[in-house]
Short mmCIF file of C-alpha atoms in Angstrom, two decimals:
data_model
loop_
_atom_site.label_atom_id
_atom_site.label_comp_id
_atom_site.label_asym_id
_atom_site.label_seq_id
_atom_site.Cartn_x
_atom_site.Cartn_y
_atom_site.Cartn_z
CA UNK A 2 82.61 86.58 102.06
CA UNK A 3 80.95 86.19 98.93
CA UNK A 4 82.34 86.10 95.16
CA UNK A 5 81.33 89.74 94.67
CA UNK A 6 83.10 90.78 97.92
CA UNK A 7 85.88 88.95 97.03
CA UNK A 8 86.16 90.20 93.61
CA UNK A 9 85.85 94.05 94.92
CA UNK A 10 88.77 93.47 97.35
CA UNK A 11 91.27 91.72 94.51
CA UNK A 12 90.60 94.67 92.15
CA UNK A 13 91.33 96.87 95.19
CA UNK A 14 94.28 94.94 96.30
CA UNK A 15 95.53 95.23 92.35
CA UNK A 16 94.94 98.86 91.89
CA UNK A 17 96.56 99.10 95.45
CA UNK A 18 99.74 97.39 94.01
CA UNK A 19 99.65 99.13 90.81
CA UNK A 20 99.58 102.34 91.58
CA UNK A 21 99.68 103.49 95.56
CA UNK A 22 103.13 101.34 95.89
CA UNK A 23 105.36 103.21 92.53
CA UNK A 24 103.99 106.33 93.83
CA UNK A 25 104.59 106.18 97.64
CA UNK A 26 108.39 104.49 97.02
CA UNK A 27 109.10 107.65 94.08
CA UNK A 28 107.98 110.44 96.68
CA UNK A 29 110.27 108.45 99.49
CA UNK A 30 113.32 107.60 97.74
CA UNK A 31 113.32 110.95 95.43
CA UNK A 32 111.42 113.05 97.35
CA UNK A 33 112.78 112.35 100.84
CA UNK A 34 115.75 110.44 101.40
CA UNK A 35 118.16 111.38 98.45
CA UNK A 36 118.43 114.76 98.00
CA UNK A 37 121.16 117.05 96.52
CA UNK A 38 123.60 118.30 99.73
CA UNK A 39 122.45 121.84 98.88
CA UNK A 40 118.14 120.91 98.39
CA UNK A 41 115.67 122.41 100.95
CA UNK A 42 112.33 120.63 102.09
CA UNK A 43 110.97 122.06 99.33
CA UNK A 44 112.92 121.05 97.25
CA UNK A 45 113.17 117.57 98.46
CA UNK A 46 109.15 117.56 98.00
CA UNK A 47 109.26 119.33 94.54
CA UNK A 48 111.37 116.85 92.95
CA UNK A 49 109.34 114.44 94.69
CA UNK A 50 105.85 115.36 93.46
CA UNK A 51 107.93 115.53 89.62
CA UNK A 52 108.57 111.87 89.36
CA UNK A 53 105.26 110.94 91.06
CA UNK A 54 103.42 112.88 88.60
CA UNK A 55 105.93 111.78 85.53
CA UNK A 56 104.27 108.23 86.66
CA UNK A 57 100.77 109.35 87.38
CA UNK A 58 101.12 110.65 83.55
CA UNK A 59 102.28 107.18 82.23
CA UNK A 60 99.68 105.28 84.21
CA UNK A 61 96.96 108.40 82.96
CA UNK A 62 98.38 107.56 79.65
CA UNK A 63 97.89 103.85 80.03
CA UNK A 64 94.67 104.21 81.14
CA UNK A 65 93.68 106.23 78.30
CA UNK A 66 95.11 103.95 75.71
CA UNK A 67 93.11 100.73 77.00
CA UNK A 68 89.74 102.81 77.22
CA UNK A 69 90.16 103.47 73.45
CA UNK A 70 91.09 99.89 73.09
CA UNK A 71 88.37 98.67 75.00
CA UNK A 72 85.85 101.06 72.39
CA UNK A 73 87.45 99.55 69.50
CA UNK A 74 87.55 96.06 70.33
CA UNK A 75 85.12 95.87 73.10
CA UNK A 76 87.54 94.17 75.41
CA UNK A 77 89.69 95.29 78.30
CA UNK A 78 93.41 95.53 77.05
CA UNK A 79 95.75 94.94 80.56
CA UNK A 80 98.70 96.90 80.70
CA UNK A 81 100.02 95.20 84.40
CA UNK A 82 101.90 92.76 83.05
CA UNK A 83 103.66 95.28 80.46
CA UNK A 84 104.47 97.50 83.43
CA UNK A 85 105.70 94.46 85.70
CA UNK A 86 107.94 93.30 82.98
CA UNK A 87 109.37 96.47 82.07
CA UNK A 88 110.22 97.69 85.58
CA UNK A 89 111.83 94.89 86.21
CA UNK A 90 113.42 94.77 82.63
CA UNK A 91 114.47 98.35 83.72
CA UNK A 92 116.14 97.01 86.98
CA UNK A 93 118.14 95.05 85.34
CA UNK A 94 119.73 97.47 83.40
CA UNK A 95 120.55 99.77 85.90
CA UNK A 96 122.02 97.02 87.94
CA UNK A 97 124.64 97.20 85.83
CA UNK A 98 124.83 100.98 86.20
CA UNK A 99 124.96 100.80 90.13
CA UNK A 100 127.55 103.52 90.10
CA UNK A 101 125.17 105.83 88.51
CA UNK A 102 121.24 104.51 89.15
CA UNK A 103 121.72 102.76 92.97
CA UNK A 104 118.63 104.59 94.06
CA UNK A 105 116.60 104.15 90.70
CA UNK A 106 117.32 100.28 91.32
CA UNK A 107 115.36 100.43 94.45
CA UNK A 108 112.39 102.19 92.63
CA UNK A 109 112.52 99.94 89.44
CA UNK A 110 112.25 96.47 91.72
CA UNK A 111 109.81 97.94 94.46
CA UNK A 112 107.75 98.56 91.32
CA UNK A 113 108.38 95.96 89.27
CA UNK A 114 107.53 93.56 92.18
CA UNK A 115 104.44 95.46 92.78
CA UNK A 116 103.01 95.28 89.06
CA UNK A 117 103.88 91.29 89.27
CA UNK A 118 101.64 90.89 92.49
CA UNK A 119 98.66 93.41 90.88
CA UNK A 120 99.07 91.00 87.94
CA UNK A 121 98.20 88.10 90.21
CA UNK A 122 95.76 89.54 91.90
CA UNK A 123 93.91 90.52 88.44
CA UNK A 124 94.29 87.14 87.42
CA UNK A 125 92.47 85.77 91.07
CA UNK A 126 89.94 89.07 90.38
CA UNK A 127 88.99 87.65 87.43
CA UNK A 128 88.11 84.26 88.20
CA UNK A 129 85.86 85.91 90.94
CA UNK A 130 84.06 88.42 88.30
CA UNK A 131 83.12 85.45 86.18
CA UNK A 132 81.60 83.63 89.52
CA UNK A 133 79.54 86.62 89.99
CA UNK A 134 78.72 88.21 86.91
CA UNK A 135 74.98 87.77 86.09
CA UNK A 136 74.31 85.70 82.96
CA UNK A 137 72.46 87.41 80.42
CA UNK A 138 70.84 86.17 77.22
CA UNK A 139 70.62 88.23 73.70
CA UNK A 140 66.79 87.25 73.62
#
């Protein structure tokens, strides 16, 4: 495999972490397994598809806010580590809320775990985009 290949799957295996994982364990645990006594499917799904798309707006937002950065600076700003801290910072405060949050726990450390990894594997990304990259000269 060659440093290009390997670069392609890290950024893959990040994105992968950063967004696919959130998403998939918000539709589960809200969209599936807790639901009010008196929800339908529907239901189940709508409420679902709400907190997926409450996170597809903050990672949109995100997104948006590092492309502007990136104009103004002309450098990538990485928001990964910001999201792994404060799902996990979030955890932590519903842990002490367990009576209320048990289920927002789950989310909040499945998450937070998953931002952590995609951090790694930006860092490991990285160091294979700058084995790669062609060199060129301002000549």
């Amino acid at each position: 495999m060659t440093d290009k290949q390997k670069y392609y799957l890290w950024a893959a295996i990040k994105y992968l972490l950063m967004f696919f994982v959130p998403l998939l364990t918000a539709g589960l645990i809200w969209g599936v397994l807790k639901e009010p006594a008196n929800n339908t499917v529907l239901g189940r799904w709508a409420l679902g598809a709400f907190i997926i798309g409450l996170l597809a707006l903050m990672f949109a937002s995100d997104f948006i806010k590092a492309q502007i950065e990136q104009i103004k600076l002309d450098k990538k700003v990485v928001f990964i580590r910001n999201h792994a801290f404060l799902f996990l910072g979030i955890a932590l405060v519903l842990w002490l809320a367990t009576l209320v949050a048990k289920d927002a726990i789950t989310f909040s450390l499945i998450s937070g775990g998953s931002h952590l990894l995609a951090w790694i594997a930006e860092k490991i990304e990285k160091k294979y985009y700058r084995l790669w990259k062609p060199v060129t000269s301002n000549e």
